GROMACS .gro file of C-alpha atoms in nm:
model
  431
    1MET     CA    1   2.327  -0.873   0.375
    2ALA     CA    2   2.110  -0.926   0.681
    3HIS     CA    3   2.160  -0.767   1.020
    4ALA     CA    4   2.276  -0.974   1.317
    5GLN     CA    5   1.920  -0.956   1.451
    6THR     CA    6   1.591  -0.891   1.280
    7SER     CA    7   1.480  -0.529   1.282
    8PRO     CA    8   1.199  -0.464   1.532
    9PHE     CA    9   1.045  -0.193   1.310
   10ARG     CA   10   0.731  -0.281   1.114
   11PRO     CA   11   0.533  -0.094   0.846
   12GLU     CA   12   0.234  -0.095   1.084
   13ARG     CA   13   0.389   0.030   1.406
   14PHE     CA   14   0.128  -0.143   1.624
   15ASP     CA   15   0.265  -0.480   1.506
   16GLU     CA   16   0.605  -0.426   1.667
   17ASP     CA   17   0.745  -0.644   1.946
   18TRP     CA   18   1.057  -0.511   2.119
   19SER     CA   19   1.042  -0.752   2.414
   20THR     CA   20   1.281  -1.011   2.267
   21LEU     CA   21   1.535  -0.765   2.128
   22ALA     CA   22   1.890  -0.816   2.257
   23PRO     CA   23   2.028  -0.503   2.430
   24ASP     CA   24   2.351  -0.509   2.231
   25GLY     CA   25   2.304  -0.339   1.897
   26ALA     CA   26   1.945  -0.235   1.962
   27PRO     CA   27   1.846   0.067   1.748
   28TYR     CA   28   1.780   0.410   1.891
   29GLY     CA   29   1.434   0.411   2.040
   30ALA     CA   30   1.468   0.089   2.239
   31GLN     CA   31   1.498   0.301   2.554
   32PHE     CA   32   1.142   0.427   2.493
   33LYS     CA   33   0.989   0.081   2.465
   34ASN     CA   34   0.830  -0.143   2.730
   35ILE     CA   35   0.859   0.113   3.009
   36GLU     CA   36   0.697  -0.042   3.315
   37ILE     CA   37   0.436   0.179   3.484
   38ILE     CA   38   0.319  -0.074   3.741
   39ASP     CA   39   0.341  -0.450   3.754
   40GLY     CA   40   0.182  -0.590   3.438
   41VAL     CA   41   0.136  -0.251   3.269
   42ASP     CA   42   0.391  -0.094   3.035
   43VAL     CA   43   0.401   0.177   2.772
   44SER     CA   44   0.606   0.227   2.454
   45PHE     CA   45   0.665   0.544   2.254
   46GLY     CA   46   0.777   0.581   1.894
   47GLY     CA   47   0.774   0.815   1.599
   48ASP     CA   48   0.822   0.851   1.225
   49ALA     CA   49   0.926   1.138   1.001
   50ARG     CA   50   0.929   1.128   0.623
   51TRP     CA   51   1.026   1.396   0.374
   52ARG     CA   52   0.990   1.347   0.000
   53TYR     CA   53   1.087   1.586  -0.278
   54SER     CA   54   0.931   1.491  -0.611
   55MET     CA   55   0.961   1.622  -0.966
   56LEU     CA   56   0.726   1.519  -1.247
   57ASP     CA   57   0.760   1.682  -1.585
   58ALA     CA   58   0.423   1.557  -1.717
   59PRO     CA   59   0.154   1.480  -1.458
   60ARG     CA   60  -0.123   1.257  -1.599
   61LEU     CA   61   0.098   1.186  -1.901
   62GLY     CA   62   0.098   1.556  -1.983
   63ILE     CA   63  -0.269   1.561  -2.086
   64GLY     CA   64  -0.383   1.912  -1.990
   65THR     CA   65  -0.109   1.952  -1.729
   66GLU     CA   66   0.238   2.099  -1.695
   67GLN     CA   67   0.554   2.020  -1.500
   68ASP     CA   68   0.514   1.995  -1.125
   69SER     CA   69   0.748   1.963  -0.826
   70TRP     CA   70   0.659   1.945  -0.459
   71ILE     CA   71   0.756   1.838  -0.108
   72LEU     CA   72   0.560   1.606   0.119
   73GLN     CA   73   0.623   1.605   0.493
   74ARG     CA   74   0.483   1.341   0.729
   75LEU     CA   75   0.533   1.347   1.107
   76LEU     CA   76   0.390   1.074   1.332
   77LEU     CA   77   0.415   1.006   1.706
   78HIS     CA   78   0.258   0.712   1.887
   79ALA     CA   79   0.207   0.562   2.233
   80ASP     CA   80   0.126   0.197   2.298
   81LEU     CA   81  -0.013   0.113   2.645
   82ARG     CA   82  -0.030  -0.261   2.721
   83PHE     CA   83  -0.190  -0.451   3.006
   84GLU     CA   84   0.006  -0.778   2.985
   85ASP     CA   85  -0.145  -0.981   2.699
   86ASN     CA   86  -0.505  -0.896   2.782
   87ALA     CA   87  -0.559  -0.539   2.662
   88ARG     CA   88  -0.391  -0.243   2.497
   89ILE     CA   89  -0.455   0.115   2.388
   90PHE     CA   90  -0.271   0.246   2.083
   91VAL     CA   91  -0.277   0.615   1.985
   92GLN     CA   92  -0.092   0.777   1.696
   93LEU     CA   93  -0.102   1.147   1.609
   94GLY     CA   94   0.005   1.287   1.274
   95ALA     CA   95   0.089   1.614   1.100
   96HIS     CA   96   0.105   1.617   0.720
   97ASP     CA   97   0.202   1.895   0.483
   98GLY     CA   98   0.211   1.914   0.103
   99ILE     CA   99   0.419   2.205  -0.021
  100ASP     CA  100   0.404   2.379  -0.364
  101ARG     CA  101   0.212   2.109  -0.550
  102GLU     CA  102   0.024   2.236  -0.858
  103LEU     CA  103  -0.211   1.935  -0.866
  104PRO     CA  104  -0.254   1.848  -0.497
  105ALA     CA  105  -0.384   1.508  -0.394
  106SER     CA  106  -0.653   1.473  -0.128
  107THR     CA  107  -0.400   1.299   0.098
  108ASP     CA  108  -0.130   1.571   0.081
  109ASP     CA  109  -0.237   1.788   0.376
  110ASP     CA  110  -0.373   1.720   0.723
  111GLU     CA  111  -0.268   1.987   0.972
  112PHE     CA  112  -0.277   1.783   1.294
  113ASP     CA  113  -0.504   1.491   1.367
  114VAL     CA  114  -0.555   1.144   1.506
  115GLN     CA  115  -0.398   0.897   1.267
  116GLN     CA  116  -0.490   0.596   1.480
  117ALA     CA  117  -0.664   0.542   1.814
  118PHE     CA  118  -0.792   0.197   1.902
  119PHE     CA  119  -0.814  -0.051   2.188
  120ASP     CA  120  -0.759  -0.428   2.193
  121LEU     CA  121  -0.916  -0.688   2.419
  122SER     CA  122  -0.756  -1.030   2.395
  123ALA     CA  123  -0.817  -1.372   2.549
  124PRO     CA  124  -0.743  -1.741   2.484
  125LEU     CA  125  -1.014  -1.928   2.293
  126ALA     CA  126  -1.039  -2.288   2.168
  127GLY     CA  127  -0.666  -2.348   2.166
  128GLY     CA  128  -0.589  -2.015   2.003
  129ARG     CA  129  -0.621  -1.647   2.083
  130VAL     CA  130  -0.894  -1.400   1.991
  131THR     CA  131  -0.852  -1.023   1.980
  132PHE     CA  132  -1.125  -0.763   1.947
  133ARG     CA  133  -1.000  -0.430   1.811
  134ALA     CA  134  -1.214  -0.117   1.779
  135GLY     CA  135  -1.141   0.241   1.681
  136ARG     CA  136  -0.939   0.426   1.418
  137GLN     CA  137  -0.680   0.194   1.266
  138GLU     CA  138  -0.474   0.119   0.959
  139LEU     CA  139  -0.578  -0.192   0.766
  140SER     CA  140  -0.322  -0.371   0.551
  141LEU     CA  141  -0.441  -0.700   0.401
  142GLY     CA  142  -0.162  -0.776   0.157
  143PRO     CA  143   0.071  -0.578  -0.070
  144ARG     CA  144  -0.176  -0.472  -0.340
  145PHE     CA  145  -0.552  -0.445  -0.304
  146VAL     CA  146  -0.631  -0.339   0.056
  147THR     CA  147  -0.336  -0.133   0.181
  148THR     CA  148  -0.236   0.178   0.376
  149ARG     CA  149  -0.139   0.354   0.049
  150ASP     CA  150   0.194   0.452   0.198
  151SER     CA  151   0.308   0.625  -0.122
  152GLY     CA  152   0.067   0.909  -0.042
  153ASN     CA  153   0.130   1.146   0.246
  154VAL     CA  154  -0.162   1.062   0.478
  155ARG     CA  155  -0.180   0.684   0.514
  156GLN     CA  156  -0.519   0.522   0.465
  157ARG     CA  157  -0.702   0.442   0.788
  158HIS     CA  158  -1.050   0.338   0.893
  159ASP     CA  159  -1.293   0.370   1.181
  160LEU     CA  160  -1.391   0.008   1.228
  161ALA     CA  161  -1.428  -0.296   1.450
  162ARG     CA  162  -1.207  -0.595   1.383
  163LEU     CA  163  -1.202  -0.949   1.522
  164ILE     CA  164  -0.875  -1.145   1.490
  165TYR     CA  165  -0.841  -1.514   1.572
  166GLU     CA  166  -0.505  -1.695   1.560
  167ARG     CA  167  -0.444  -2.064   1.618
  168GLY     CA  168  -0.132  -2.246   1.504
  169HIS     CA  169  -0.087  -2.194   1.130
  170TRP     CA  170  -0.430  -2.030   1.093
  171ARG     CA  171  -0.545  -1.670   1.122
  172ALA     CA  172  -0.888  -1.516   1.054
  173ASP     CA  173  -0.978  -1.145   1.032
  174ILE     CA  174  -1.336  -1.015   1.029
  175PHE     CA  175  -1.398  -0.640   1.013
  176GLY     CA  176  -1.651  -0.370   0.936
  177GLY     CA  177  -1.658   0.010   0.936
  178SER     CA  178  -1.581   0.311   0.718
  179PRO     CA  179  -1.266   0.473   0.577
  180VAL     CA  180  -1.160   0.804   0.730
  181SER     CA  181  -1.163   1.120   0.520
  182SER     CA  182  -0.865   1.356   0.551
  183ASP     CA  183  -0.968   1.715   0.615
  184GLN     CA  184  -0.701   1.983   0.626
  185GLY     CA  185  -0.774   2.134   0.968
  186ALA     CA  186  -0.679   2.019   1.318
  187PHE     CA  187  -0.867   1.727   1.474
  188ASP     CA  188  -1.142   1.735   1.212
  189ASP     CA  189  -1.098   1.398   1.037
  190GLN     CA  190  -1.409   1.184   1.049
  191ALA     CA  191  -1.537   0.855   0.918
  192ASP     CA  192  -1.664   0.892   0.562
  193GLU     CA  193  -2.028   0.795   0.603
  194SER     CA  194  -2.070   0.771   0.226
  195GLN     CA  195  -1.851   0.459   0.227
  196ASP     CA  196  -1.886   0.127   0.410
  197LEU     CA  197  -1.624  -0.148   0.421
  198TYR     CA  198  -1.679  -0.506   0.539
  199GLY     CA  199  -1.465  -0.811   0.500
  200LEU     CA  200  -1.331  -1.150   0.596
  201ARG     CA  201  -0.982  -1.290   0.537
  202LEU     CA  202  -0.859  -1.640   0.620
  203GLN     CA  203  -0.484  -1.720   0.617
  204ARG     CA  204  -0.299  -2.052   0.637
  205ALA     CA  205   0.079  -2.086   0.669
  206LEU     CA  206   0.211  -2.378   0.462
  207GLY     CA  207   0.575  -2.402   0.558
  208PRO     CA  208   0.761  -2.145   0.346
  209ALA     CA  209   0.436  -2.056   0.166
  210SER     CA  210   0.114  -1.882   0.265
  211LEU     CA  211  -0.243  -1.901   0.135
  212ASP     CA  212  -0.500  -1.623   0.180
  213VAL     CA  213  -0.866  -1.638   0.081
  214TYR     CA  214  -1.093  -1.339   0.133
  215ALA     CA  215  -1.419  -1.159   0.067
  216TYR     CA  216  -1.447  -0.779   0.089
  217GLU     CA  217  -1.738  -0.544   0.026
  218LEU     CA  218  -1.692  -0.172  -0.033
  219ASP     CA  219  -2.007   0.035  -0.084
  220ARG     CA  220  -1.957   0.394  -0.205
  221ASP     CA  221  -2.227   0.654  -0.265
  222THR     CA  222  -2.016   0.808  -0.543
  223ALA     CA  223  -1.738   0.661  -0.757
  224THR     CA  224  -1.611   0.754  -1.102
  225LEU     CA  225  -1.533   0.491  -1.365
  226THR     CA  226  -1.530   0.513  -1.745
  227GLY     CA  227  -1.602   0.885  -1.713
  228VAL     CA  228  -1.929   0.822  -1.524
  229THR     CA  229  -2.002   0.901  -1.157
  230ALA     CA  230  -2.249   0.674  -0.976
  231ASN     CA  231  -2.296   0.471  -0.660
  232ASP     CA  232  -2.067   0.168  -0.649
  233ASP     CA  233  -2.151  -0.139  -0.437
  234ARG     CA  234  -1.871  -0.386  -0.502
  235ILE     CA  235  -1.793  -0.731  -0.361
  236SER     CA  236  -1.439  -0.862  -0.411
  237LEU     CA  237  -1.366  -1.235  -0.379
  238GLY     CA  238  -1.009  -1.353  -0.409
  239ALA     CA  239  -0.712  -1.565  -0.312
  240ARG     CA  240  -0.338  -1.511  -0.280
  241PHE     CA  241  -0.063  -1.774  -0.277
  242SER     CA  242   0.295  -1.669  -0.206
  243GLY     CA  243   0.619  -1.808  -0.071
  244ARG     CA  244   0.962  -1.950  -0.150
  245ALA     CA  245   1.102  -2.272  -0.289
  246GLY     CA  246   1.478  -2.282  -0.253
  247GLU     CA  247   1.623  -1.979  -0.427
  248PHE     CA  248   1.292  -1.907  -0.605
  249ASP     CA  249   1.018  -1.679  -0.472
  250TYR     CA  250   0.667  -1.636  -0.604
  251ASP     CA  251   0.354  -1.430  -0.543
  252SER     CA  252   0.021  -1.481  -0.717
  253GLU     CA  253  -0.326  -1.337  -0.662
  254VAL     CA  254  -0.669  -1.336  -0.827
  255MET     CA  255  -0.962  -1.109  -0.736
  256VAL     CA  256  -1.310  -1.137  -0.889
  257GLN     CA  257  -1.559  -0.851  -0.845
  258ARG     CA  258  -1.939  -0.849  -0.857
  259GLY     CA  259  -2.200  -0.592  -0.758
  260SER     CA  260  -2.360  -0.285  -0.910
  261PHE     CA  261  -2.236   0.046  -1.048
  262GLY     CA  262  -2.530   0.278  -1.100
  263GLY     CA  263  -2.766   0.065  -1.309
  264GLN     CA  264  -2.489  -0.164  -1.436
  265ASP     CA  265  -2.386  -0.508  -1.315
  266ILE     CA  266  -2.019  -0.529  -1.217
  267ARG     CA  267  -1.824  -0.809  -1.388
  268ALA     CA  268  -1.456  -0.741  -1.324
  269VAL     CA  269  -1.139  -0.935  -1.247
  270GLY     CA  270  -0.779  -0.863  -1.155
  271SER     CA  271  -0.479  -1.095  -1.130
  272MET     CA  272  -0.102  -1.092  -1.097
  273LEU     CA  273   0.195  -1.325  -1.096
  274ASP     CA  274   0.546  -1.239  -0.976
  275ILE     CA  275   0.827  -1.498  -0.998
  276GLY     CA  276   1.193  -1.445  -0.918
  277ARG     CA  277   1.518  -1.624  -0.847
  278ARG     CA  278   1.788  -1.510  -0.608
  279PHE     CA  279   2.159  -1.586  -0.634
  280PRO     CA  280   2.279  -1.524  -0.277
  281GLU     CA  281   2.624  -1.676  -0.332
  282SER     CA  282   2.699  -1.466  -0.640
  283PRO     CA  283   2.866  -1.124  -0.625
  284LEU     CA  284   2.612  -0.848  -0.545
  285SER     CA  285   2.347  -1.112  -0.452
  286PRO     CA  286   2.130  -1.050  -0.760
  287ARG     CA  287   1.761  -1.131  -0.801
  288ILE     CA  288   1.608  -1.172  -1.147
  289GLY     CA  289   1.231  -1.174  -1.182
  290ALA     CA  290   0.931  -1.136  -1.409
  291ARG     CA  291   0.585  -1.001  -1.339
  292PHE     CA  292   0.245  -1.002  -1.507
  293THR     CA  293  -0.047  -0.786  -1.389
  294TYR     CA  294  -0.399  -0.775  -1.531
  295GLY     CA  295  -0.696  -0.556  -1.444
  296SER     CA  296  -1.006  -0.581  -1.661
  297GLY     CA  297  -1.159  -0.288  -1.842
  298ASP     CA  298  -1.508  -0.213  -1.972
  299SER     CA  299  -1.551  -0.343  -2.327
  300ASP     CA  300  -1.872  -0.149  -2.397
  301LEU     CA  301  -1.943   0.177  -2.214
  302SER     CA  302  -2.308   0.179  -2.322
  303ASP     CA  303  -2.424  -0.169  -2.216
  304SER     CA  304  -2.563  -0.293  -1.882
  305SER     CA  305  -2.234  -0.439  -1.759
  306GLN     CA  306  -1.944  -0.259  -1.587
  307GLY     CA  307  -1.615  -0.441  -1.642
  308THR     CA  308  -1.356  -0.200  -1.497
  309PHE     CA  309  -1.154  -0.358  -1.217
  310ALA     CA  310  -1.133  -0.133  -0.908
  311PRO     CA  311  -0.972  -0.284  -0.596
  312PRO     CA  312  -1.081  -0.131  -0.262
  313PHE     CA  313  -0.766   0.052  -0.141
  314PRO     CA  314  -0.488  -0.030  -0.388
  315ASN     CA  315  -0.115   0.023  -0.360
  316SER     CA  316  -0.014   0.221  -0.669
  317GLN     CA  317   0.356   0.157  -0.600
  318TRP     CA  318   0.307  -0.189  -0.748
  319PHE     CA  319   0.349  -0.025  -1.089
  320GLY     CA  320   0.603   0.236  -0.981
  321GLN     CA  321   0.616   0.547  -0.769
  322ASN     CA  322   0.523   0.799  -1.038
  323GLY     CA  323   0.146   0.753  -1.000
  324LEU     CA  324   0.097   0.708  -1.375
  325ALA     CA  325  -0.056   0.359  -1.376
  326SER     CA  326  -0.351   0.181  -1.223
  327TYR     CA  327  -0.501  -0.164  -1.176
  328SER     CA  328  -0.801  -0.051  -1.384
  329ASN     CA  329  -0.808  -0.150  -1.753
  330THR     CA  330  -0.447  -0.263  -1.741
  331ILE     CA  331  -0.214  -0.529  -1.877
  332GLU     CA  332   0.146  -0.496  -1.759
  333THR     CA  333   0.447  -0.716  -1.822
  334ALA     CA  334   0.770  -0.639  -1.637
  335ALA     CA  335   1.128  -0.756  -1.602
  336LEU     CA  336   1.281  -0.705  -1.258
  337PHE     CA  337   1.645  -0.696  -1.154
  338GLY     CA  338   1.777  -0.641  -0.802
  339LEU     CA  339   2.123  -0.611  -0.646
  340ALA     CA  340   2.260  -0.584  -0.294
  341PRO     CA  341   2.611  -0.444  -0.354
  342VAL     CA  342   2.691  -0.378   0.012
  343GLU     CA  343   2.523  -0.425   0.347
  344ASP     CA  344   2.211  -0.209   0.387
  345VAL     CA  345   2.207  -0.096   0.022
  346SER     CA  346   1.974  -0.241  -0.240
  347LEU     CA  347   1.927  -0.147  -0.605
  348ASN     CA  348   1.617  -0.234  -0.806
  349ILE     CA  349   1.553  -0.191  -1.177
  350LYS     CA  350   1.219  -0.246  -1.346
  351VAL     CA  351   1.147  -0.236  -1.720
  352SER     CA  352   0.780  -0.275  -1.809
  353SER     CA  353   0.528  -0.229  -2.087
  354LEU     CA  354   0.164  -0.134  -2.038
  355TRP     CA  355  -0.148  -0.188  -2.248
  356ARG     CA  356  -0.515  -0.112  -2.205
  357ALA     CA  357  -0.714  -0.431  -2.150
  358GLU     CA  358  -1.007  -0.283  -2.348
  359THR     CA  359  -0.985  -0.006  -2.609
  360ALA     CA  360  -1.334   0.121  -2.520
  361ASP     CA  361  -1.217   0.207  -2.168
  362TYR     CA  362  -0.978   0.480  -2.052
  363VAL     CA  363  -0.617   0.494  -1.944
  364TYR     CA  364  -0.617   0.546  -1.566
  365ALA     CA  365  -0.355   0.730  -1.363
  366GLY     CA  366  -0.422   0.619  -1.008
  367SER     CA  367  -0.801   0.637  -0.979
  368THR     CA  368  -0.833   0.910  -1.244
  369ALA     CA  369  -0.953   0.834  -1.597
  370LEU     CA  370  -0.740   1.046  -1.831
  371THR     CA  371  -0.949   1.271  -2.054
  372GLY     CA  372  -0.957   1.171  -2.420
  373THR     CA  373  -0.797   0.828  -2.380
  374SER     CA  374  -1.099   0.604  -2.442
  375SER     CA  375  -1.181   0.433  -2.773
  376GLY     CA  376  -0.936   0.408  -3.062
  377GLU     CA  377  -0.768   0.097  -3.202
  378GLU     CA  378  -0.437   0.099  -3.017
  379THR     CA  379  -0.415  -0.079  -2.679
  380TYR     CA  380  -0.047   0.004  -2.622
  381VAL     CA  381   0.006   0.271  -2.356
  382GLY     CA  382   0.382   0.286  -2.318
  383THR     CA  383   0.707   0.143  -2.185
  384SER     CA  384   0.870   0.242  -1.858
  385ALA     CA  385   1.212   0.205  -1.700
  386ALA     CA  386   1.258   0.272  -1.328
  387PHE     CA  387   1.560   0.275  -1.098
  388SER     CA  388   1.537   0.272  -0.719
  389LEU     CA  389   1.807   0.272  -0.453
  390ASN     CA  390   1.742   0.210  -0.087
  391TRP     CA  391   2.020   0.291   0.160
  392ARG     CA  392   1.974   0.223   0.529
  393PRO     CA  393   2.271   0.373   0.718
  394ASN     CA  394   2.121   0.229   1.037
  395GLU     CA  395   1.790   0.092   1.163
  396ASN     CA  396   1.651   0.441   1.219
  397VAL     CA  397   1.731   0.603   0.884
  398SER     CA  398   1.650   0.516   0.523
  399ILE     CA  399   1.728   0.717   0.209
  400ASN     CA  400   1.555   0.636  -0.119
  401PRO     CA  401   1.631   0.809  -0.452
  402TYR     CA  402   1.404   0.698  -0.737
  403VAL     CA  403   1.385   0.789  -1.106
  404SER     CA  404   1.165   0.662  -1.388
  405TYR     CA  405   1.104   0.737  -1.755
  406VAL     CA  406   0.786   0.654  -1.947
  407ALA     CA  407   0.782   0.649  -2.328
  408VAL     CA  408   0.416   0.674  -2.430
  409GLY     CA  409   0.267   0.509  -2.739
  410ASP     CA  410   0.204   0.685  -3.069
  411GLU     CA  411  -0.176   0.694  -3.037
  412LEU     CA  412  -0.163   0.858  -2.696
  413THR     CA  413   0.084   1.111  -2.834
  414THR     CA  414  -0.176   1.219  -3.090
  415ARG     CA  415  -0.417   1.278  -2.800
  416GLY     CA  416  -0.185   1.518  -2.619
  417ALA     CA  417   0.021   1.279  -2.406
  418HIS     CA  418   0.400   1.281  -2.408
  419ASP     CA  419   0.695   1.105  -2.249
  420VAL     CA  420   0.733   1.145  -1.874
  421THR     CA  421   1.029   1.174  -1.639
  422TYR     CA  422   0.971   1.141  -1.266
  423ALA     CA  423   1.219   1.154  -0.979
  424HIS     CA  424   1.204   1.176  -0.604
  425LEU     CA  425   1.429   1.167  -0.300
  426THR     CA  426   1.280   1.027   0.022
  427VAL     CA  427   1.436   1.048   0.367
  428THR     CA  428   1.271   0.855   0.649
  429LEU     CA  429   1.351   0.862   1.020
  430ARG     CA  430   1.194   0.644   1.290
  431PHE     CA  431   1.243   0.545   1.651
   0.00000   0.00000   0.00000
């Protein structure tokens, strides 16, 4: 059930607009927003805290690993200084801590550093509005392929320049720069000069639907695919079409990749389709859906072509929150079922099966190729069931327990893999 007014909070905090929020029922934090300094200049303050306890009894499907449990802590505080509609300065500081993890990720720890720090200059242009943004910033260009990777502890950000033009139903984004590497000390994060990211995205609103077309280039001095490490210069061309039609919702996307990996020519493709139907008048307001996801693999590891699909900054939560799947060398089919039993509580169940797209290629967990999983005759990887509950007692607090079970295929079992249980409890606070 929806709130009386739309929540002002956004996944990217710099996108928030508290100016139209009615005073009655405003969430905690409204008193720190739009504080006038002088005429035409105001400042807003906000913050986020997230704690997640996770337990995984078989990291990387149990191949060469043992049970692991850990805590991730994320603390963020931001200030947003605005000069009417003409300019702004946005600064966000963060402290991140990964506790007791046996196989730590590179994004677990970052003692204290600048998460974001950028300025905007904005002006009317040709019947629309243009904004120039430069500095350290998060970049989210859809739910899958270029994201902030929120499931990790340190969210993905970049040192880049970005030009945004909006006019009516149209929006264009042009950007260029480098991703930021997360070092564990204080104020030591820097742009990763071994990687360059450039791109263009064009969006068009079509009533209840939206069409995106885009071109991204990510050049990396070192990347590892199919067990080989080499330079990877990859261009991604794609389109996304999503929206609603009555009680039905849909989301589809195709990305084609070209370029070079070492001495090989990249020939890769990824696609997905998600269709669902809601029953808002029925008890518990159920949604029933189906999903198909494909990411190409490399059919011949010894030829001159590289076929493994590798999106620039993917969201691994698309497959689930256990980190045991990837867009690379993947075919996934899934049945989805959602309920909203009471206001501010949602339940989601996903049952899916996973196959390798090519038997010559590996099984990937995140961006890691699992040792000993290439070749063979069996494409079947396993079947997974996941249950997620999201409870929002108020606008400032969310609580998310999650549990999943993966039953791996027989061939992977002979290679040392075994069934996996994963669970976590996440508590998030924001103002």
